[in-house]
CSV table of C-alpha atoms in Angstrom, one decimal:
chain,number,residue,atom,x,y,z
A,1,UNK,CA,-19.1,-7.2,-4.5
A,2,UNK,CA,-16.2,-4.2,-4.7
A,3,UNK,CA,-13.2,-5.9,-5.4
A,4,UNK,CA,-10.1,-5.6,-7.0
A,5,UNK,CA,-8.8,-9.0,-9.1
A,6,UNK,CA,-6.0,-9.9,-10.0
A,7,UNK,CA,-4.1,-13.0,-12.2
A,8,UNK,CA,-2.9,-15.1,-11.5
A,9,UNK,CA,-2.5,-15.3,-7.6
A,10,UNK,CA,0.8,-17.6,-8.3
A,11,UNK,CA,3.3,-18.0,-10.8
A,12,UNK,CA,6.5,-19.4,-11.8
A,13,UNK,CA,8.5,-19.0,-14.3
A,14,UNK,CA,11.7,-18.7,-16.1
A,15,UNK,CA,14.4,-16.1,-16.7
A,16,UNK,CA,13.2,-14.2,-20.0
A,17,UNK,CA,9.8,-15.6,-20.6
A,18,UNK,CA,7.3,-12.4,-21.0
A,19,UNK,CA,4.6,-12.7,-18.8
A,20,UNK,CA,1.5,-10.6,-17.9
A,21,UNK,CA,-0.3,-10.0,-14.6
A,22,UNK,CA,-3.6,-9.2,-15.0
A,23,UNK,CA,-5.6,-6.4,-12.7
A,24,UNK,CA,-9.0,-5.7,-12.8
A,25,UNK,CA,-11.4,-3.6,-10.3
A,26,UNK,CA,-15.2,-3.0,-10.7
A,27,UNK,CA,-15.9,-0.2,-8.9
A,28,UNK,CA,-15.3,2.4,-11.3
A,29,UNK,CA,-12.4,4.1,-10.1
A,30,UNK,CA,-9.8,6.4,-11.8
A,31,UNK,CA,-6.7,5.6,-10.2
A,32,UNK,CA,-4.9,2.4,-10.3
A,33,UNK,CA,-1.3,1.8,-9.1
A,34,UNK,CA,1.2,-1.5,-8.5
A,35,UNK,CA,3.4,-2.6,-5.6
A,36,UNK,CA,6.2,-4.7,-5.3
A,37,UNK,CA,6.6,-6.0,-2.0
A,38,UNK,CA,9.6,-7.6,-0.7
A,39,UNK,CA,11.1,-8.3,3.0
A,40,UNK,CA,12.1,-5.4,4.6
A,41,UNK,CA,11.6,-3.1,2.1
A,42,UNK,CA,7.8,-2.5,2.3
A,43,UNK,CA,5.7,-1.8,-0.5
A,44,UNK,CA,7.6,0.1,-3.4
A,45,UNK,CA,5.2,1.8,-6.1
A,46,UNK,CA,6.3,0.4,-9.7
A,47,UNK,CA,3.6,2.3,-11.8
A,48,UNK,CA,0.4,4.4,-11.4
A,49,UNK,CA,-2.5,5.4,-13.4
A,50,UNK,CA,-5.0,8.3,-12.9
A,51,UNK,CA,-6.8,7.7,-15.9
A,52,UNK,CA,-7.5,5.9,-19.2
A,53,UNK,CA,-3.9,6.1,-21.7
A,54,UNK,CA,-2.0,8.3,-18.3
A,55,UNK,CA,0.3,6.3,-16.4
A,56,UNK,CA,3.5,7.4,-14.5
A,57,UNK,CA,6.3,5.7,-12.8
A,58,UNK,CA,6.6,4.9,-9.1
A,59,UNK,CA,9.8,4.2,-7.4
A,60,UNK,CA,10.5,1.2,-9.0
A,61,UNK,CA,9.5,1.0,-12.5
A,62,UNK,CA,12.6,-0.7,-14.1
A,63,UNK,CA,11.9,-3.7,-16.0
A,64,UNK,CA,8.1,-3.1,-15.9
A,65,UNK,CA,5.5,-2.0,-18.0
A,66,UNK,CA,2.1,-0.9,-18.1
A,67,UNK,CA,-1.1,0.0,-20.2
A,68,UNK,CA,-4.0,1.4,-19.5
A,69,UNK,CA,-6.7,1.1,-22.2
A,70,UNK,CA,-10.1,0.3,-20.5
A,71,UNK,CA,-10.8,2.3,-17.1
A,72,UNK,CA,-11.1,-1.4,-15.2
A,73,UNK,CA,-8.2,-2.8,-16.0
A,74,UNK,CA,-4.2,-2.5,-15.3
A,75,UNK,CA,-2.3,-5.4,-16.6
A,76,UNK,CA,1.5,-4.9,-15.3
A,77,UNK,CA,4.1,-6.3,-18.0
A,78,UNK,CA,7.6,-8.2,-17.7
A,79,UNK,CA,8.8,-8.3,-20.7
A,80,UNK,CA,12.3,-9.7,-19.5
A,81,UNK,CA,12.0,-11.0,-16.0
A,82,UNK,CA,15.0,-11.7,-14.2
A,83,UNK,CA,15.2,-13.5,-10.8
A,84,UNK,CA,15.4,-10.4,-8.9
A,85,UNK,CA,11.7,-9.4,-10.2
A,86,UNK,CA,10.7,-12.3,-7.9
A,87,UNK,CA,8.6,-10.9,-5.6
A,88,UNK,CA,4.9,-10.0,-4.1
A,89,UNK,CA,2.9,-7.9,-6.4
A,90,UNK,CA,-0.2,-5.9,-5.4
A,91,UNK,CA,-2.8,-4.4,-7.7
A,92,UNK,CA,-4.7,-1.3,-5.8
A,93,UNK,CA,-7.5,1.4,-7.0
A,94,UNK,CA,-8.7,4.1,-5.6
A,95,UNK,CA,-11.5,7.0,-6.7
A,96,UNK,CA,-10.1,10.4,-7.4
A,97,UNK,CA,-10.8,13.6,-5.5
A,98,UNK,CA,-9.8,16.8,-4.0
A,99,UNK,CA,-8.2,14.3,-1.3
A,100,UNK,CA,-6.4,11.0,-1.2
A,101,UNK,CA,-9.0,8.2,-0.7
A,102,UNK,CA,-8.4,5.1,0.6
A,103,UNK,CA,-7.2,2.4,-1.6
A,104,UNK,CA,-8.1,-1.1,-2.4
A,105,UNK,CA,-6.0,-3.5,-2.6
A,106,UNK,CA,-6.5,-6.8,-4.7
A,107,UNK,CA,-5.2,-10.3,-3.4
A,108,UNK,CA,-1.5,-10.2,-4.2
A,109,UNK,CA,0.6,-12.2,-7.3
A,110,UNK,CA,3.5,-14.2,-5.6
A,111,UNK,CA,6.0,-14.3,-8.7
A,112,UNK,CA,9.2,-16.6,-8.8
A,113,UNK,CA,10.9,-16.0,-11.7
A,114,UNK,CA,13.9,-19.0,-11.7
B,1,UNK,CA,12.3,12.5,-2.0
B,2,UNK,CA,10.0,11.3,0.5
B,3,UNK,CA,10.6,8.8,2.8
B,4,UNK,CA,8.6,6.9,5.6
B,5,UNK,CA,10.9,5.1,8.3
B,6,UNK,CA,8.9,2.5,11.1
B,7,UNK,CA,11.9,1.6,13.4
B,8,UNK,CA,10.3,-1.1,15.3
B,9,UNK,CA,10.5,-4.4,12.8
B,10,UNK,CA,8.4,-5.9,15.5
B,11,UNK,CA,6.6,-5.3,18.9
B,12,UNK,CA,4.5,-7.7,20.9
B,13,UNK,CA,1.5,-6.7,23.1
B,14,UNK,CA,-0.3,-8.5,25.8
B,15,UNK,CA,-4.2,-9.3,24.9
B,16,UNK,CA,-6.4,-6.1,25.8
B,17,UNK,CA,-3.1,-3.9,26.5
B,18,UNK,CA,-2.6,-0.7,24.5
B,19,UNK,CA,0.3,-0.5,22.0
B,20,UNK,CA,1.7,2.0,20.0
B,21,UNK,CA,3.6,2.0,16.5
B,22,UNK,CA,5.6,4.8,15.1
B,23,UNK,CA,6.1,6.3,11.9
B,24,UNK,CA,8.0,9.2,10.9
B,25,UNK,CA,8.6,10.8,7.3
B,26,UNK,CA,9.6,13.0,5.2
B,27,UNK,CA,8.3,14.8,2.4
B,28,UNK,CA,8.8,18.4,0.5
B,29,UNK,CA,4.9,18.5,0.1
B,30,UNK,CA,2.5,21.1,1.6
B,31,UNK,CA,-0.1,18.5,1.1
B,32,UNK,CA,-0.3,15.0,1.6
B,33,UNK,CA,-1.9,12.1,3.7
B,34,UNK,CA,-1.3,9.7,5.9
B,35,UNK,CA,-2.4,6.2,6.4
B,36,UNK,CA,-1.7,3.3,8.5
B,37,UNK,CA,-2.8,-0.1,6.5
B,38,UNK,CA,-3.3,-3.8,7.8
B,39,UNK,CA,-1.6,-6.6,6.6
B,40,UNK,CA,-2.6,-10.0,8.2
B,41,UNK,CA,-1.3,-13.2,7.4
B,42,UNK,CA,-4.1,-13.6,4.9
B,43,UNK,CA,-1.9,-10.9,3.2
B,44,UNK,CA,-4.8,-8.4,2.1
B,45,UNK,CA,-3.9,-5.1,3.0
B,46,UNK,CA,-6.8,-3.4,4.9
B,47,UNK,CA,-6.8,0.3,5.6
B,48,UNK,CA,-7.0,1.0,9.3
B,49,UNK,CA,-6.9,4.8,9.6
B,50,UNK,CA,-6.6,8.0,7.6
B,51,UNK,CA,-5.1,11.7,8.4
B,52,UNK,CA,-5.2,14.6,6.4
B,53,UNK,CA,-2.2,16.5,7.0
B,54,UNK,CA,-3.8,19.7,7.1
B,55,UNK,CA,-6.5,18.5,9.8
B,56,UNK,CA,-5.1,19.4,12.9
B,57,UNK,CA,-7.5,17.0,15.0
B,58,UNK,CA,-6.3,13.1,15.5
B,59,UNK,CA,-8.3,10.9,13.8
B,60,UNK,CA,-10.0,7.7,15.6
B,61,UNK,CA,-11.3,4.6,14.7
B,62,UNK,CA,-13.2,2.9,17.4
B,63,UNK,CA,-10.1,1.6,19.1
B,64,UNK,CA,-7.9,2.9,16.6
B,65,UNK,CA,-6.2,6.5,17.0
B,66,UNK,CA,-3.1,8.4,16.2
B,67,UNK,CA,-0.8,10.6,17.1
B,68,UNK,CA,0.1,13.2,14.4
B,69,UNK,CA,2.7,15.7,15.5
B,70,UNK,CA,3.0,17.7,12.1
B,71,UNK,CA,6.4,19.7,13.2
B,72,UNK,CA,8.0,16.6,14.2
B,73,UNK,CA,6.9,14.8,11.0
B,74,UNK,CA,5.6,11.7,13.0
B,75,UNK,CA,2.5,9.4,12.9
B,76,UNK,CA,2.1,6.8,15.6
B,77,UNK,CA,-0.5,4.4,15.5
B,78,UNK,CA,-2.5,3.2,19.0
B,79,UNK,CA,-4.3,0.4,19.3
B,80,UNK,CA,-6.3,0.1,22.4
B,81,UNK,CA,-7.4,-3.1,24.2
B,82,UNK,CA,-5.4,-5.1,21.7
B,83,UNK,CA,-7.0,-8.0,20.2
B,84,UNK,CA,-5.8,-11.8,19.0
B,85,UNK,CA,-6.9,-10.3,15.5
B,86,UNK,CA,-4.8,-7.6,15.5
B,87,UNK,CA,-1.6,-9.6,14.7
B,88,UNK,CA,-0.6,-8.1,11.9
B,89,UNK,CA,1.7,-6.4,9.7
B,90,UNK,CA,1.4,-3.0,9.8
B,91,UNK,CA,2.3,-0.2,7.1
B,92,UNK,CA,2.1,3.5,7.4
B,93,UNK,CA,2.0,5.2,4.5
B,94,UNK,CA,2.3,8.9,2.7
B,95,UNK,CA,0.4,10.0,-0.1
B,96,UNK,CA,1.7,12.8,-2.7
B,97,UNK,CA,2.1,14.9,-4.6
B,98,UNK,CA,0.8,13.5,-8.1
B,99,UNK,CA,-1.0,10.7,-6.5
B,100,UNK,CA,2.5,8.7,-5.7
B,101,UNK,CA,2.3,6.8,-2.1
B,102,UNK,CA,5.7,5.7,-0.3
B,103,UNK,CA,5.2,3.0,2.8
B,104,UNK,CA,7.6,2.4,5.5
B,105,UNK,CA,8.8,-1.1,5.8
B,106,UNK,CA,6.4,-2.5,8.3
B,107,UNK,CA,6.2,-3.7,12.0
B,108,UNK,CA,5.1,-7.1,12.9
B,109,UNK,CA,2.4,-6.6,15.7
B,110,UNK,CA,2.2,-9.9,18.2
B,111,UNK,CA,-0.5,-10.0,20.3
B,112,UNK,CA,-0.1,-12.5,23.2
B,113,UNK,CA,-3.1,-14.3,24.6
């Protein structure tokens, strides 16, 4: 099955404890991206990847970090979370092309970071 | 900068009634896309339509279809004979430039039975 995954689908945790949030997706795309989402302010892009070692920053990229060394995966880095990192986090992919294609979404991470 | 406004935070609709969201943006790009994505409580996001800003024609999707007035810089979403599984959130959303996507804050779609 298609599918973007991601890890873990809930956490908690504490001010300054470096965590990782996994994203993988198995259908060979190029393009991989992460989303914050919070109440009334939508989805805000935090990074973006169109290949294997190229990423770029969103909107929000503050306090994040990224690697991409194997085409599947995405993990998205807090080194330092603070309480205002809690959030809704979002994992997509997409195949590049001359147009923008449709992206898939994976499950969501609900973060609270106390 | 681009930006994506939805002003309705919410709307309700009466089962098998016709509603219609709204979008408008802004971006500095010759090229770009549009999309309107799905967000029930479940919380997936699920693509619903996509435009091509260049494409002059509306696209439709069964009863999906928007409105995209290109000089005006708007992208309404309707969705015809409304059903109980189309209470959602909904997002529209612009694509680009390098591959960077900004989405409007959402409306809350009720459907009443």
């Amino acid at each position: 099955e298609a599918q973007v995954t991601q890890n873990p689908r809930y956490l908690i945790t504490v001010t300054g404890k470096k965590l990782t949030v996994t994203c993988s997706q198995n259908m060979n795309h190029e393009y991989m991206s992460w989303y914050r989402q919070d109440p009334g302010l939508g989805l805000r892009q935090i990074y973006y990847s169109m290949n294997v070692e190229v990423t770029d920053k969103g909107d929000v990229p503050e306090g994040y970090k990224v690697s991409r060394k194997e085409k599947r995966n995405f993990p998205l880095i807090l080194e330092s979370p603070s309480p205002n990192q809690t959030s809704l986090y979002f994992c997509a992919s997409s195949s590049l092309g001359v147009a923008y294609n449709e992206q898939f979404f994976g499950p969501g991470t609900r973060l609270t970071v106390l | 900068a681009q930006t994506v406004t939805q002003s309705q935070p919410e709307m309700s609709v009466q089962e098998a009634e016709t509603v219609t969201l709204s979008c408008t943006y802004d971006t500095s790009e010759s090229d770009y896309y549009l999309f309107w994505y799905k967000q029930p409580p479940s919380r997936q996001m699920i693509l619903v339509i996509r435009q091509e800003a260049y494409k002059q024609q509306n696209a439709t999707e069964n009863r999906f279809s928007v409105n995209f007035q290109k000089a005006a810089k708007s992208f309404s979403l309707k969705i015809s004979d409304s059903q109980l599984g189309d209470a959602a959130m909904y997002f529209c959303c612009v694509g680009s430039g390098t591959y960077k996507y900004i989405f409007g804050t959402g409306t809350r779609l009720k459907v009443l039975a």
